[in-house]
């Protein structure tokens, strides 16, 4: 959590309440009453099956505008670069604790040698390359041609790594057609809060994994505090993220993801809180999952 002074916190919260309280109260009230808001236009079942209904085209357009800055470690996406210091060890240790990790042929090529990972929503490849450096074979997909192009361009700087990484302009819905139960694990890091039809999206991701495989999710919890930090402060006040990057109604709690896992014969085995400090661009572990969290589930 931000360690702001009491005066700044008070001013921020007063401003938040004065400017946006109507919006937030409406959202929180709807959640507590079990109501549902949606911006998706009605469509027939047939047309929905013909395209990826999880895609938020406006959000994709916003993100792909950052394609030329994706690999700038001090640019607008520097938080994703520094996040690798916590999410990569979490994913590595999660794999090594499972049968897939124990059966992998670990040697000097890296601890994840022999493990095949699907990364969904890879963007420009910040996490993808980090996983590849651990020896994993990574198939990374994203619906944005611009972001996949940026990922491929950066990968050219490391020919050895390019032998283990494959980038595809694809959606998980389309990818699943030929790749059901193919992977040892799937990773969706800072992705699910950007999609529509979240249960369907996560179900497709789960279906790509073999029995005994792992699912890793990192995202924002859906709380008042996550709204204040993740949207109001990061986007509106400090402008660390482009305005419109996140929508509070798409934040999802670990309890909700756990319900989806259980519906799909999976068990959530670990949930850990994360805290971002923007003044020095660092991430830290925390017991609280009120803002950000990372979760590991196993498919049975």
PDB file of C-alpha atoms in Angstrom:
ATOM      1  CA  UNK A   1       0.000   0.000   0.000  1.00  0.00           C
ATOM      2  CA  UNK A   2       1.150   3.552  -0.563  1.00  0.00           C
ATOM      3  CA  UNK A   3       2.818   5.010   2.509  1.00  0.00           C
ATOM      4  CA  UNK A   4       1.371   8.490   1.939  1.00  0.00           C
ATOM      5  CA  UNK A   5       1.161  11.059   4.694  1.00  0.00           C
ATOM      6  CA  UNK A   6      -2.096  11.466   6.550  1.00  0.00           C
ATOM      7  CA  UNK A   7      -2.731  14.849   4.952  1.00  0.00           C
ATOM      8  CA  UNK A   8      -2.210  13.553   1.409  1.00  0.00           C
ATOM      9  CA  UNK A   9      -4.337  10.496   2.091  1.00  0.00           C
ATOM     10  CA  UNK A  10      -7.116  12.639   3.494  1.00  0.00           C
ATOM     11  CA  UNK A  11      -7.028  14.995   0.529  1.00  0.00           C
ATOM     12  CA  UNK A  12      -7.000  12.115  -1.930  1.00  0.00           C
ATOM     13  CA  UNK A  13      -9.951  10.398  -0.289  1.00  0.00           C
ATOM     14  CA  UNK A  14     -11.932  13.649   0.000  1.00  0.00           C
ATOM     15  CA  UNK A  15     -11.295  14.335  -3.674  1.00  0.00           C
ATOM     16  CA  UNK A  16     -12.218  10.782  -4.544  1.00  0.00           C
ATOM     17  CA  UNK A  17     -15.459  10.991  -2.640  1.00  0.00           C
ATOM     18  CA  UNK A  18     -16.335  14.419  -4.009  1.00  0.00           C
ATOM     19  CA  UNK A  19     -15.597  13.626  -7.638  1.00  0.00           C
ATOM     20  CA  UNK A  20     -16.351   9.949  -8.024  1.00  0.00           C
ATOM     21  CA  UNK A  21     -18.405   8.798  -5.106  1.00  0.00           C
ATOM     22  CA  UNK A  22     -21.539   8.450  -7.190  1.00  0.00           C
ATOM     23  CA  UNK A  23     -19.843   6.067  -9.589  1.00  0.00           C
ATOM     24  CA  UNK A  24     -18.160   3.998  -6.923  1.00  0.00           C
ATOM     25  CA  UNK A  25     -21.156   3.807  -4.608  1.00  0.00           C
ATOM     26  CA  UNK A  26     -23.231   2.577  -7.516  1.00  0.00           C
ATOM     27  CA  UNK A  27     -20.662  -0.089  -8.351  1.00  0.00           C
ATOM     28  CA  UNK A  28     -20.125  -1.259  -4.789  1.00  0.00           C
ATOM     29  CA  UNK A  29     -23.858  -1.283  -4.069  1.00  0.00           C
ATOM     30  CA  UNK A  30     -24.457  -3.374  -7.168  1.00  0.00           C
ATOM     31  CA  UNK A  31     -21.810  -5.848  -6.035  1.00  0.00           C
ATOM     32  CA  UNK A  32     -23.245  -6.170  -2.551  1.00  0.00           C
ATOM     33  CA  UNK A  33     -26.752  -6.693  -3.904  1.00  0.00           C
ATOM     34  CA  UNK A  34     -25.613  -9.201  -6.506  1.00  0.00           C
ATOM     35  CA  UNK A  35     -26.559  -6.926  -9.423  1.00  0.00           C
ATOM     36  CA  UNK A  36     -24.651  -6.927 -12.681  1.00  0.00           C
ATOM     37  CA  UNK A  37     -23.454  -4.118 -14.915  1.00  0.00           C
ATOM     38  CA  UNK A  38     -22.326  -4.789 -18.456  1.00  0.00           C
ATOM     39  CA  UNK A  39     -21.203  -2.766 -21.438  1.00  0.00           C
ATOM     40  CA  UNK A  40     -21.453  -5.668 -23.863  1.00  0.00           C
ATOM     41  CA  UNK A  41     -24.003  -5.269 -26.627  1.00  0.00           C
ATOM     42  CA  UNK A  42     -26.524  -8.080 -27.151  1.00  0.00           C
ATOM     43  CA  UNK A  43     -25.617 -10.671 -29.762  1.00  0.00           C
ATOM     44  CA  UNK A  44     -26.848 -14.057 -30.860  1.00  0.00           C
ATOM     45  CA  UNK A  45     -25.325 -17.255 -29.533  1.00  0.00           C
ATOM     46  CA  UNK A  46     -24.082 -18.171 -33.010  1.00  0.00           C
ATOM     47  CA  UNK A  47     -22.264 -14.879 -33.512  1.00  0.00           C
ATOM     48  CA  UNK A  48     -20.776 -15.098 -30.016  1.00  0.00           C
ATOM     49  CA  UNK A  49     -19.333 -18.514 -30.841  1.00  0.00           C
ATOM     50  CA  UNK A  50     -17.712 -17.194 -33.995  1.00  0.00           C
ATOM     51  CA  UNK A  51     -15.523 -14.669 -32.229  1.00  0.00           C
ATOM     52  CA  UNK A  52     -13.641 -14.214 -28.987  1.00  0.00           C
ATOM     53  CA  UNK A  53     -16.226 -12.668 -26.686  1.00  0.00           C
ATOM     54  CA  UNK A  54     -13.590 -11.965 -24.031  1.00  0.00           C
ATOM     55  CA  UNK A  55     -11.934  -9.283 -26.168  1.00  0.00           C
ATOM     56  CA  UNK A  56     -12.257  -5.678 -25.030  1.00  0.00           C
ATOM     57  CA  UNK A  57     -11.313  -3.912 -28.264  1.00  0.00           C
ATOM     58  CA  UNK A  58     -11.096  -0.452 -26.717  1.00  0.00           C
ATOM     59  CA  UNK A  59      -8.695  -1.686 -24.062  1.00  0.00           C
ATOM     60  CA  UNK A  60      -6.582  -3.516 -26.637  1.00  0.00           C
ATOM     61  CA  UNK A  61      -6.347  -0.314 -28.678  1.00  0.00           C
ATOM     62  CA  UNK A  62      -5.234   1.627 -25.602  1.00  0.00           C
ATOM     63  CA  UNK A  63      -2.561  -0.930 -24.672  1.00  0.00           C
ATOM     64  CA  UNK A  64      -1.141  -1.349 -28.150  1.00  0.00           C
ATOM     65  CA  UNK A  65      -0.476   2.399 -28.303  1.00  0.00           C
ATOM     66  CA  UNK A  66       2.313   1.603 -25.827  1.00  0.00           C
ATOM     67  CA  UNK A  67       3.950  -0.952 -28.158  1.00  0.00           C
ATOM     68  CA  UNK A  68       6.953   1.252 -28.940  1.00  0.00           C
ATOM     69  CA  UNK A  69       7.510   1.865 -25.210  1.00  0.00           C
ATOM     70  CA  UNK A  70       6.924  -1.693 -23.995  1.00  0.00           C
ATOM     71  CA  UNK A  71      10.581  -2.500 -23.457  1.00  0.00           C
ATOM     72  CA  UNK A  72      11.559   0.827 -21.903  1.00  0.00           C
ATOM     73  CA  UNK A  73      12.440  -0.122 -18.282  1.00  0.00           C
ATOM     74  CA  UNK A  74      11.810   3.454 -17.108  1.00  0.00           C
ATOM     75  CA  UNK A  75       8.823   4.128 -19.362  1.00  0.00           C
ATOM     76  CA  UNK A  76       5.093   3.905 -18.666  1.00  0.00           C
ATOM     77  CA  UNK A  77       5.280   0.111 -18.294  1.00  0.00           C
ATOM     78  CA  UNK A  78       8.201   0.088 -15.862  1.00  0.00           C
ATOM     79  CA  UNK A  79       5.929  -1.478 -13.244  1.00  0.00           C
ATOM     80  CA  UNK A  80       5.617  -4.623 -15.381  1.00  0.00           C
ATOM     81  CA  UNK A  81       9.393  -4.828 -15.713  1.00  0.00           C
ATOM     82  CA  UNK A  82       9.951  -4.570 -11.963  1.00  0.00           C
ATOM     83  CA  UNK A  83       7.079  -6.974 -11.275  1.00  0.00           C
ATOM     84  CA  UNK A  84       9.196  -9.751 -12.774  1.00  0.00           C
ATOM     85  CA  UNK A  85      11.245  -9.718  -9.563  1.00  0.00           C
ATOM     86  CA  UNK A  86       8.284 -11.232  -7.686  1.00  0.00           C
ATOM     87  CA  UNK A  87       6.106 -12.981 -10.266  1.00  0.00           C
ATOM     88  CA  UNK A  88       8.891 -14.926 -12.001  1.00  0.00           C
ATOM     89  CA  UNK A  89      10.141 -16.622  -8.779  1.00  0.00           C
ATOM     90  CA  UNK A  90       6.514 -17.325  -7.796  1.00  0.00           C
ATOM     91  CA  UNK A  91       5.848 -19.066 -11.120  1.00  0.00           C
ATOM     92  CA  UNK A  92       9.201 -20.884 -11.082  1.00  0.00           C
ATOM     93  CA  UNK A  93       8.734 -22.213  -7.553  1.00  0.00           C
ATOM     94  CA  UNK A  94       5.134 -23.141  -8.307  1.00  0.00           C
ATOM     95  CA  UNK A  95       6.174 -25.310 -11.226  1.00  0.00           C
ATOM     96  CA  UNK A  96       9.042 -26.907  -9.321  1.00  0.00           C
ATOM     97  CA  UNK A  97       6.685 -27.900  -6.505  1.00  0.00           C
ATOM     98  CA  UNK A  98       4.426 -29.833  -8.898  1.00  0.00           C
ATOM     99  CA  UNK A  99       4.841 -33.098 -10.760  1.00  0.00           C
ATOM    100  CA  UNK A 100       5.594 -31.263 -14.005  1.00  0.00           C
ATOM    101  CA  UNK A 101       8.523 -29.520 -12.357  1.00  0.00           C
ATOM    102  CA  UNK A 102       9.790 -32.659 -10.659  1.00  0.00           C
ATOM    103  CA  UNK A 103       9.650 -34.589 -13.923  1.00  0.00           C
ATOM    104  CA  UNK A 104      11.383 -31.864 -15.965  1.00  0.00           C
ATOM    105  CA  UNK A 105      14.899 -32.507 -17.153  1.00  0.00           C
ATOM    106  CA  UNK A 106      16.554 -29.738 -15.167  1.00  0.00           C
ATOM    107  CA  UNK A 107      20.152 -28.969 -16.080  1.00  0.00           C
ATOM    108  CA  UNK A 108      22.311 -25.983 -16.991  1.00  0.00           C
ATOM    109  CA  UNK A 109      19.647 -24.855 -19.458  1.00  0.00           C
ATOM    110  CA  UNK A 110      17.476 -23.683 -16.586  1.00  0.00           C
ATOM    111  CA  UNK A 111      15.194 -24.927 -13.807  1.00  0.00           C
ATOM    112  CA  UNK A 112      12.130 -25.072 -16.087  1.00  0.00           C
ATOM    113  CA  UNK A 113      13.796 -27.099 -18.847  1.00  0.00           C
ATOM    114  CA  UNK A 114      11.220 -29.484 -20.339  1.00  0.00           C
ATOM    115  CA  UNK A 115       8.170 -27.482 -19.234  1.00  0.00           C
ATOM    116  CA  UNK A 116       5.866 -26.042 -21.914  1.00  0.00           C
ATOM    117  CA  UNK A 117       4.015 -22.882 -20.855  1.00  0.00           C
ATOM    118  CA  UNK A 118       1.184 -21.017 -22.546  1.00  0.00           C
ATOM    119  CA  UNK A 119       1.213 -17.314 -21.724  1.00  0.00           C
ATOM    120  CA  UNK A 120      -2.102 -15.627 -22.516  1.00  0.00           C
ATOM    121  CA  UNK A 121      -2.069 -11.878 -23.108  1.00  0.00           C
ATOM    122  CA  UNK A 122       1.715 -11.676 -23.379  1.00  0.00           C
ATOM    123  CA  UNK A 123       1.805  -8.104 -24.689  1.00  0.00           C
ATOM    124  CA  UNK A 124       5.325  -7.186 -25.752  1.00  0.00           C
ATOM    125  CA  UNK A 125       6.891 -10.190 -24.004  1.00  0.00           C
ATOM    126  CA  UNK A 126       8.319  -8.842 -20.735  1.00  0.00           C
ATOM    127  CA  UNK A 127       7.296 -11.926 -18.744  1.00  0.00           C
ATOM    128  CA  UNK A 128       7.657 -14.266 -21.721  1.00  0.00           C
ATOM    129  CA  UNK A 129      11.380 -13.729 -22.104  1.00  0.00           C
ATOM    130  CA  UNK A 130      11.965 -14.063 -18.363  1.00  0.00           C
ATOM    131  CA  UNK A 131      10.276 -17.484 -18.374  1.00  0.00           C
ATOM    132  CA  UNK A 132      12.248 -18.501 -21.449  1.00  0.00           C
ATOM    133  CA  UNK A 133      15.498 -17.641 -19.676  1.00  0.00           C
ATOM    134  CA  UNK A 134      14.589 -20.240 -17.039  1.00  0.00           C
ATOM    135  CA  UNK A 135      14.658 -22.897 -19.760  1.00  0.00           C
ATOM    136  CA  UNK A 136      10.909 -23.191 -20.355  1.00  0.00           C
ATOM    137  CA  UNK A 137       9.419 -23.544 -23.798  1.00  0.00           C
ATOM    138  CA  UNK A 138       6.892 -20.716 -24.057  1.00  0.00           C
ATOM    139  CA  UNK A 139       4.044 -20.238 -26.502  1.00  0.00           C
ATOM    140  CA  UNK A 140       2.879 -16.658 -25.994  1.00  0.00           C
ATOM    141  CA  UNK A 141      -0.338 -15.314 -27.507  1.00  0.00           C
ATOM    142  CA  UNK A 142      -1.910 -11.878 -27.717  1.00  0.00           C
ATOM    143  CA  UNK A 143      -4.720 -10.524 -29.923  1.00  0.00           C
ATOM    144  CA  UNK A 144      -2.744  -7.359 -30.765  1.00  0.00           C
ATOM    145  CA  UNK A 145      -0.590  -7.576 -33.886  1.00  0.00           C
ATOM    146  CA  UNK A 146       1.300  -4.444 -32.800  1.00  0.00           C
ATOM    147  CA  UNK A 147       2.281  -5.941 -29.441  1.00  0.00           C
ATOM    148  CA  UNK A 148       3.253  -9.290 -30.950  1.00  0.00           C
ATOM    149  CA  UNK A 149       5.380  -7.408 -33.480  1.00  0.00           C
ATOM    150  CA  UNK A 150       7.116  -5.538 -30.641  1.00  0.00           C
ATOM    151  CA  UNK A 151       7.701  -8.854 -28.839  1.00  0.00           C
ATOM    152  CA  UNK A 152       9.188 -10.493 -31.931  1.00  0.00           C
ATOM    153  CA  UNK A 153      11.444  -7.529 -32.623  1.00  0.00           C
ATOM    154  CA  UNK A 154      12.876  -7.616 -29.117  1.00  0.00           C
ATOM    155  CA  UNK A 155      13.320 -11.386 -29.246  1.00  0.00           C
ATOM    156  CA  UNK A 156      15.628 -10.967 -32.247  1.00  0.00           C
ATOM    157  CA  UNK A 157      18.182  -9.511 -29.838  1.00  0.00           C
ATOM    158  CA  UNK A 158      18.566 -12.974 -28.281  1.00  0.00           C
ATOM    159  CA  UNK A 159      18.774 -15.726 -30.962  1.00  0.00           C
ATOM    160  CA  UNK A 160      19.288 -18.470 -28.374  1.00  0.00           C
ATOM    161  CA  UNK A 161      16.144 -17.468 -26.496  1.00  0.00           C
ATOM    162  CA  UNK A 162      14.156 -17.339 -29.733  1.00  0.00           C
ATOM    163  CA  UNK A 163      14.552 -21.110 -30.024  1.00  0.00           C
ATOM    164  CA  UNK A 164      12.324 -21.581 -26.966  1.00  0.00           C
ATOM    165  CA  UNK A 165       9.731 -18.835 -27.528  1.00  0.00           C
ATOM    166  CA  UNK A 166       6.927 -18.729 -30.085  1.00  0.00           C
ATOM    167  CA  UNK A 167       4.761 -15.615 -30.437  1.00  0.00           C
ATOM    168  CA  UNK A 168       1.319 -15.872 -32.022  1.00  0.00           C
ATOM    169  CA  UNK A 169      -1.316 -13.249 -32.780  1.00  0.00           C
ATOM    170  CA  UNK A 170      -4.189 -15.228 -31.348  1.00  0.00           C
ATOM    171  CA  UNK A 171      -6.951 -15.320 -28.734  1.00  0.00           C
ATOM    172  CA  UNK A 172      -7.248 -18.084 -26.175  1.00  0.00           C
ATOM    173  CA  UNK A 173     -10.628 -19.044 -27.640  1.00  0.00           C
ATOM    174  CA  UNK A 174      -9.130 -19.579 -31.090  1.00  0.00           C
ATOM    175  CA  UNK A 175      -5.952 -21.160 -29.766  1.00  0.00           C
ATOM    176  CA  UNK A 176      -7.933 -23.731 -27.803  1.00  0.00           C
ATOM    177  CA  UNK A 177      -9.418 -25.251 -30.944  1.00  0.00           C
ATOM    178  CA  UNK A 178      -6.191 -27.134 -31.743  1.00  0.00           C
ATOM    179  CA  UNK A 179      -4.407 -27.009 -28.388  1.00  0.00           C
ATOM    180  CA  UNK A 180      -6.669 -28.473 -25.727  1.00  0.00           C
ATOM    181  CA  UNK A 181      -4.830 -29.990 -22.716  1.00  0.00           C
ATOM    182  CA  UNK A 182      -1.471 -29.390 -24.412  1.00  0.00           C
ATOM    183  CA  UNK A 183       0.497 -27.360 -21.879  1.00  0.00           C
ATOM    184  CA  UNK A 184       2.142 -28.020 -18.530  1.00  0.00           C
ATOM    185  CA  UNK A 185       0.887 -24.673 -17.331  1.00  0.00           C
ATOM    186  CA  UNK A 186      -0.778 -21.424 -18.343  1.00  0.00           C
ATOM    187  CA  UNK A 187       0.119 -17.937 -17.157  1.00  0.00           C
ATOM    188  CA  UNK A 188      -2.174 -14.904 -17.303  1.00  0.00           C
ATOM    189  CA  UNK A 189      -0.427 -12.079 -15.513  1.00  0.00           C
ATOM    190  CA  UNK A 190      -2.145  -8.665 -15.362  1.00  0.00           C
ATOM    191  CA  UNK A 191      -4.577  -9.839 -18.038  1.00  0.00           C
ATOM    192  CA  UNK A 192      -7.919 -10.987 -16.653  1.00  0.00           C
ATOM    193  CA  UNK A 193      -8.784  -7.438 -15.500  1.00  0.00           C
ATOM    194  CA  UNK A 194      -8.673  -6.355 -19.157  1.00  0.00           C
ATOM    195  CA  UNK A 195     -11.148  -8.881 -20.626  1.00  0.00           C
ATOM    196  CA  UNK A 196     -14.887  -9.390 -20.886  1.00  0.00           C
ATOM    197  CA  UNK A 197     -16.587 -12.689 -20.010  1.00  0.00           C
ATOM    198  CA  UNK A 198     -13.974 -13.458 -17.348  1.00  0.00           C
ATOM    199  CA  UNK A 199     -15.302 -16.854 -16.322  1.00  0.00           C
ATOM    200  CA  UNK A 200     -15.384 -18.055 -19.919  1.00  0.00           C
ATOM    201  CA  UNK A 201     -11.905 -16.621 -20.509  1.00  0.00           C
ATOM    202  CA  UNK A 202     -10.387 -18.334 -17.461  1.00  0.00           C
ATOM    203  CA  UNK A 203     -12.138 -21.592 -18.351  1.00  0.00           C
ATOM    204  CA  UNK A 204     -10.519 -21.571 -21.798  1.00  0.00           C
ATOM    205  CA  UNK A 205      -7.136 -20.979 -20.164  1.00  0.00           C
ATOM    206  CA  UNK A 206      -7.717 -23.921 -17.815  1.00  0.00           C
ATOM    207  CA  UNK A 207      -8.731 -26.154 -20.716  1.00  0.00           C
ATOM    208  CA  UNK A 208      -5.358 -25.584 -22.368  1.00  0.00           C
ATOM    209  CA  UNK A 209      -3.586 -27.302 -19.454  1.00  0.00           C
ATOM    210  CA  UNK A 210      -2.882 -31.001 -18.950  1.00  0.00           C
ATOM    211  CA  UNK A 211      -4.135 -32.844 -15.885  1.00  0.00           C
ATOM    212  CA  UNK A 212      -1.751 -32.008 -13.068  1.00  0.00           C
ATOM    213  CA  UNK A 213      -0.784 -28.752 -14.751  1.00  0.00           C
ATOM    214  CA  UNK A 214      -0.626 -25.292 -13.212  1.00  0.00           C
ATOM    215  CA  UNK A 215      -2.579 -22.079 -13.688  1.00  0.00           C
ATOM    216  CA  UNK A 216      -1.028 -18.785 -12.563  1.00  0.00           C
ATOM    217  CA  UNK A 217      -3.075 -15.586 -12.271  1.00  0.00           C
ATOM    218  CA  UNK A 218      -1.973 -12.141 -11.098  1.00  0.00           C
ATOM    219  CA  UNK A 219      -4.403  -9.248 -11.022  1.00  0.00           C
ATOM    220  CA  UNK A 220      -6.228  -6.626  -8.925  1.00  0.00           C
ATOM    221  CA  UNK A 221      -8.639  -7.622  -6.189  1.00  0.00           C
ATOM    222  CA  UNK A 222     -12.068  -5.981  -6.351  1.00  0.00           C
ATOM    223  CA  UNK A 223     -12.118  -3.720  -3.300  1.00  0.00           C
ATOM    224  CA  UNK A 224     -12.577  -0.041  -2.510  1.00  0.00           C
ATOM    225  CA  UNK A 225      -8.852   0.174  -1.802  1.00  0.00           C
ATOM    226  CA  UNK A 226      -7.922  -1.342  -5.171  1.00  0.00           C
ATOM    227  CA  UNK A 227     -10.065   1.322  -6.852  1.00  0.00           C
ATOM    228  CA  UNK A 228      -8.391   4.145  -4.927  1.00  0.00           C
ATOM    229  CA  UNK A 229      -4.878   2.817  -5.584  1.00  0.00           C
ATOM    230  CA  UNK A 230      -5.207   1.105  -8.960  1.00  0.00           C
ATOM    231  CA  UNK A 231      -7.339   3.670 -10.748  1.00  0.00           C
ATOM    232  CA  UNK A 232      -7.711   6.944  -8.862  1.00  0.00           C
ATOM    233  CA  UNK A 233      -4.089   7.322  -7.745  1.00  0.00           C
ATOM    234  CA  UNK A 234      -2.179   5.473 -10.486  1.00  0.00           C
ATOM    235  CA  UNK A 235      -4.232   6.841 -13.392  1.00  0.00           C
ATOM    236  CA  UNK A 236      -5.924  10.067 -12.280  1.00  0.00           C
ATOM    237  CA  UNK A 237      -3.581  11.610  -9.711  1.00  0.00           C
ATOM    238  CA  UNK A 238      -0.006  10.439 -10.378  1.00  0.00           C
ATOM    239  CA  UNK A 239      -0.676   9.455 -14.029  1.00  0.00           C
ATOM    240  CA  UNK A 240       1.693   6.498 -13.801  1.00  0.00           C
ATOM    241  CA  UNK A 241      -0.682   4.551 -16.061  1.00  0.00           C
ATOM    242  CA  UNK A 242      -2.629   5.925 -19.053  1.00  0.00           C
ATOM    243  CA  UNK A 243      -6.150   6.915 -18.079  1.00  0.00           C
ATOM    244  CA  UNK A 244      -8.607   4.147 -18.927  1.00  0.00           C
ATOM    245  CA  UNK A 245      -6.081   1.328 -18.489  1.00  0.00           C
ATOM    246  CA  UNK A 246      -8.291  -0.302 -15.845  1.00  0.00           C
ATOM    247  CA  UNK A 247     -12.007  -0.553 -15.124  1.00  0.00           C
ATOM    248  CA  UNK A 248     -12.966  -1.265 -11.530  1.00  0.00           C
ATOM    249  CA  UNK A 249     -15.883  -3.482 -12.514  1.00  0.00           C
ATOM    250  CA  UNK A 250     -13.379  -5.853 -14.181  1.00  0.00           C
ATOM    251  CA  UNK A 251     -11.268  -6.288 -11.063  1.00  0.00           C
ATOM    252  CA  UNK A 252     -11.841  -9.775  -9.657  1.00  0.00           C
ATOM    253  CA  UNK A 253     -11.377 -11.204  -6.180  1.00  0.00           C
ATOM    254  CA  UNK A 254      -9.396 -14.380  -5.425  1.00  0.00           C
ATOM    255  CA  UNK A 255     -12.621 -15.879  -4.093  1.00  0.00           C
ATOM    256  CA  UNK A 256     -14.221 -15.416  -7.503  1.00  0.00           C
ATOM    257  CA  UNK A 257     -11.286 -16.958  -9.351  1.00  0.00           C
ATOM    258  CA  UNK A 258     -11.319 -19.812  -6.843  1.00  0.00           C
ATOM    259  CA  UNK A 259     -14.990 -20.487  -7.651  1.00  0.00           C
ATOM    260  CA  UNK A 260     -14.126 -20.665 -11.344  1.00  0.00           C
ATOM    261  CA  UNK A 261     -11.228 -23.010 -10.611  1.00  0.00           C
ATOM    262  CA  UNK A 262     -13.479 -25.312  -8.578  1.00  0.00           C
ATOM    263  CA  UNK A 263     -16.080 -25.410 -11.367  1.00  0.00           C
ATOM    264  CA  UNK A 264     -13.328 -26.635 -13.675  1.00  0.00           C
ATOM    265  CA  UNK A 265     -11.904 -29.339 -11.379  1.00  0.00           C
ATOM    266  CA  UNK A 266      -9.003 -27.233 -10.153  1.00  0.00           C
ATOM    267  CA  UNK A 267      -7.770 -26.319  -6.683  1.00  0.00           C
ATOM    268  CA  UNK A 268      -6.278 -23.005  -5.659  1.00  0.00           C
ATOM    269  CA  UNK A 269      -3.199 -23.962  -3.639  1.00  0.00           C
ATOM    270  CA  UNK A 270      -1.601 -20.574  -2.960  1.00  0.00           C
ATOM    271  CA  UNK A 271      -2.666 -16.925  -2.970  1.00  0.00           C
ATOM    272  CA  UNK A 272      -0.211 -14.189  -2.055  1.00  0.00           C
ATOM    273  CA  UNK A 273      -0.626 -10.426  -1.787  1.00  0.00           C
ATOM    274  CA  UNK A 274       1.566  -7.960  -3.669  1.00  0.00           C
ATOM    275  CA  UNK A 275       2.359  -4.318  -2.907  1.00  0.00           C
ATOM    276  CA  UNK A 276       3.681  -1.828  -5.479  1.00  0.00           C
ATOM    277  CA  UNK A 277       5.768   1.176  -4.431  1.00  0.00           C
ATOM    278  CA  UNK A 278       5.688   3.618  -7.368  1.00  0.00           C
ATOM    279  CA  UNK A 279       8.229   6.077  -5.941  1.00  0.00           C
ATOM    280  CA  UNK A 280      11.038   3.527  -6.366  1.00  0.00           C
ATOM    281  CA  UNK A 281       9.299   1.155  -8.800  1.00  0.00           C
ATOM    282  CA  UNK A 282       9.495  -1.920  -6.598  1.00  0.00           C
ATOM    283  CA  UNK A 283       7.157  -4.779  -5.718  1.00  0.00           C
ATOM    284  CA  UNK A 284       7.001  -6.517  -2.354  1.00  0.00           C
ATOM    285  CA  UNK A 285       5.195  -9.476  -0.832  1.00  0.00           C
ATOM    286  CA  UNK A 286       2.453  -8.727   1.675  1.00  0.00           C
ATOM    287  CA  UNK A 287      -0.076 -10.779   3.622  1.00  0.00           C
ATOM    288  CA  UNK A 288      -2.877  -8.518   2.428  1.00  0.00           C
ATOM    289  CA  UNK A 289      -4.580  -9.318  -0.889  1.00  0.00           C
ATOM    290  CA  UNK A 290      -6.719  -6.178  -0.768  1.00  0.00           C
ATOM    291  CA  UNK A 291      -5.024  -4.562  -3.781  1.00  0.00           C
ATOM    292  CA  UNK A 292      -2.907  -6.942  -5.888  1.00  0.00           C
ATOM    293  CA  UNK A 293      -2.498 -10.700  -5.616  1.00  0.00           C
ATOM    294  CA  UNK A 294      -0.974 -13.659  -7.421  1.00  0.00           C
ATOM    295  CA  UNK A 295      -2.579 -17.098  -7.358  1.00  0.00           C
ATOM    296  CA  UNK A 296      -1.503 -20.656  -8.212  1.00  0.00           C
ATOM    297  CA  UNK A 297      -4.016 -23.408  -8.994  1.00  0.00           C
ATOM    298  CA  UNK A 298      -3.628 -27.057 -10.000  1.00  0.00           C
ATOM    299  CA  UNK A 299      -5.818 -28.915 -12.485  1.00  0.00           C
ATOM    300  CA  UNK A 300      -6.975 -32.372 -11.371  1.00  0.00           C
TER     301      UNK A 300
END
